Amino acid sequence: MRPDLKILLVDDEPNVLAAFQRNLRQRFQIDTATSGPEALQKLEQHGPYAVVVADMQMPEMNGLELLVQVEARSPDTVRIMLTGNADQKTAVDAVNRGHVFRFLNKPCPVELMAQTLQAALHQYQLITAERELLERTLNGTIRLLTEVLSSAHPVAFQISQRLRQAVREYASFFKLKQSWDLEAAALLFPLGHLTLPPAVLDKLVRSLPLDPKEQELVERTPEMGANLLAHIPRLESVAAILRYQHKHYDGSGLPADRIAGEDIPAAARVFKVLRDMVELEVQGQDRSQALAILQERQGWYDPRVLQSAAACFDVFLHKTPADQPTIRSRTLDELAVGQVLASDVETEDGILVLKSGTELTAVVLQRLRNFAALNPVKEPIYVMG
């Protein structure tokens, strides 16, 4: 028995549970609950479960209501309905609302239950294997796009690293379970810049002024970036964040549609605050000044998000010295992938190569070493951690 393949049997008749546990415990890892609320508590405390089997007729919460809750809290869990009332409406509701895998009648023979549980465990392994493969593919795709951005637009890449750190701090403070979309958006927010003509992108990289037509092209890059991601499975929500990264809460800003207020995706409203805060920091403001400037921009931000960001970063601004990361000196040869620069990297002639806060990816580190081979950089180089 694999210890991670746990099964939860839920029935308000203790004798039924005892009989199944006695006959199946040698083949399966089984836990039991005698009510829907107890089952949800166990799901929260001891989950995830690979399979949940629920009796339809239970007090407080019937089996269908329980399985709907199980799906919402643990979508990968395979759900099975057990009932002594096999009418058509019960079966239809179980399939349509509870999305059950199998429907079993009571009394259910032990061997039939064993065969059903084995099939359900196989289904769970298929679901989780497919999800893990998709997640690895997605992470690889994002890593590749990030590496491309680091080469094509190093200034925006450095901003994206600082933005990702701000997202992580915000998610940690509020214990957000689903912050992956925000982190991916932080890394990919300049993606639309890759659609710009080379001459315009070169101006952006070198911080040169743009003419009105060039500025219009740049303003369209969030939508272009969103369109690039929109057709990649599981990145639709990231695309929505990118599309609305310049949208104001009062409906002004881009895109110029009728979306405003609560109709703007919630993650995009959070991203707008964090992105603008980091951009002000890059322009030379400290975090307290940046947050104060955001507070003065009437109608730009969701007031609750702005208030939550102020509460979050006030805590991070007042960290004790013991909470701060350790700064270490390294030679160029000692630098490693994953380290974050604690100071600017400059050539011996004083030319800026990389800004403080840049995370050293494989591509960034190789570019730095290639550059240093022709233009020696000042050492030691300071990194965090």
PDB file of C-alpha atoms in Angstrom, residues 23-24 27-28 101-104 108-123:
ATOM      1  CA  ASN A  23     -12.377  -6.627   5.385  1.00  0.00           C
ATOM      2  CA  LEU A  24     -10.382  -4.054   3.404  1.00  0.00           C
ATOM      3  CA  ARG A  27      -5.453  -4.072   0.948  1.00  0.00           C
ATOM      4  CA  PHE A  28      -6.106  -0.338   1.395  1.00  0.00           C
ATOM      5  CA  PHE A 101     -16.723   8.328 -10.350  1.00  0.00           C
ATOM      6  CA  ARG A 102     -18.961   5.385  -9.400  1.00  0.00           C
ATOM      7  CA  PHE A 103     -22.410   4.873  -7.902  1.00  0.00           C
ATOM      8  CA  LEU A 104     -22.841   1.868  -5.540  1.00  0.00           C
ATOM      9  CA  CYS A 108     -22.518  -3.331  -1.190  1.00  0.00           C
ATOM     10  CA  PRO A 109     -20.563  -6.625  -1.324  1.00  0.00           C
ATOM     11  CA  VAL A 110     -17.011  -6.315  -0.012  1.00  0.00           C
ATOM     12  CA  GLU A 111     -15.423  -7.564  -3.242  1.00  0.00           C
ATOM     13  CA  LEU A 112     -17.382  -5.083  -5.341  1.00  0.00           C
ATOM     14  CA  MET A 113     -16.244  -2.299  -3.016  1.00  0.00           C
ATOM     15  CA  ALA A 114     -12.636  -3.529  -3.282  1.00  0.00           C
ATOM     16  CA  GLN A 115     -12.771  -3.596  -7.099  1.00  0.00           C
ATOM     17  CA  THR A 116     -14.320  -0.128  -7.154  1.00  0.00           C
ATOM     18  CA  LEU A 117     -11.695   1.287  -4.787  1.00  0.00           C
ATOM     19  CA  GLN A 118      -8.906  -0.222  -6.892  1.00  0.00           C
ATOM     20  CA  ALA A 119     -10.350   1.397 -10.033  1.00  0.00           C
ATOM     21  CA  ALA A 120     -10.741   4.694  -8.184  1.00  0.00           C
ATOM     22  CA  LEU A 121      -7.117   4.633  -7.003  1.00  0.00           C
ATOM     23  CA  HIS A 122      -6.013   4.007 -10.590  1.00  0.00           C
ATOM     24  CA  GLN A 123      -8.138   6.974 -11.721  1.00  0.00           C
TER      25      GLN A 123
END
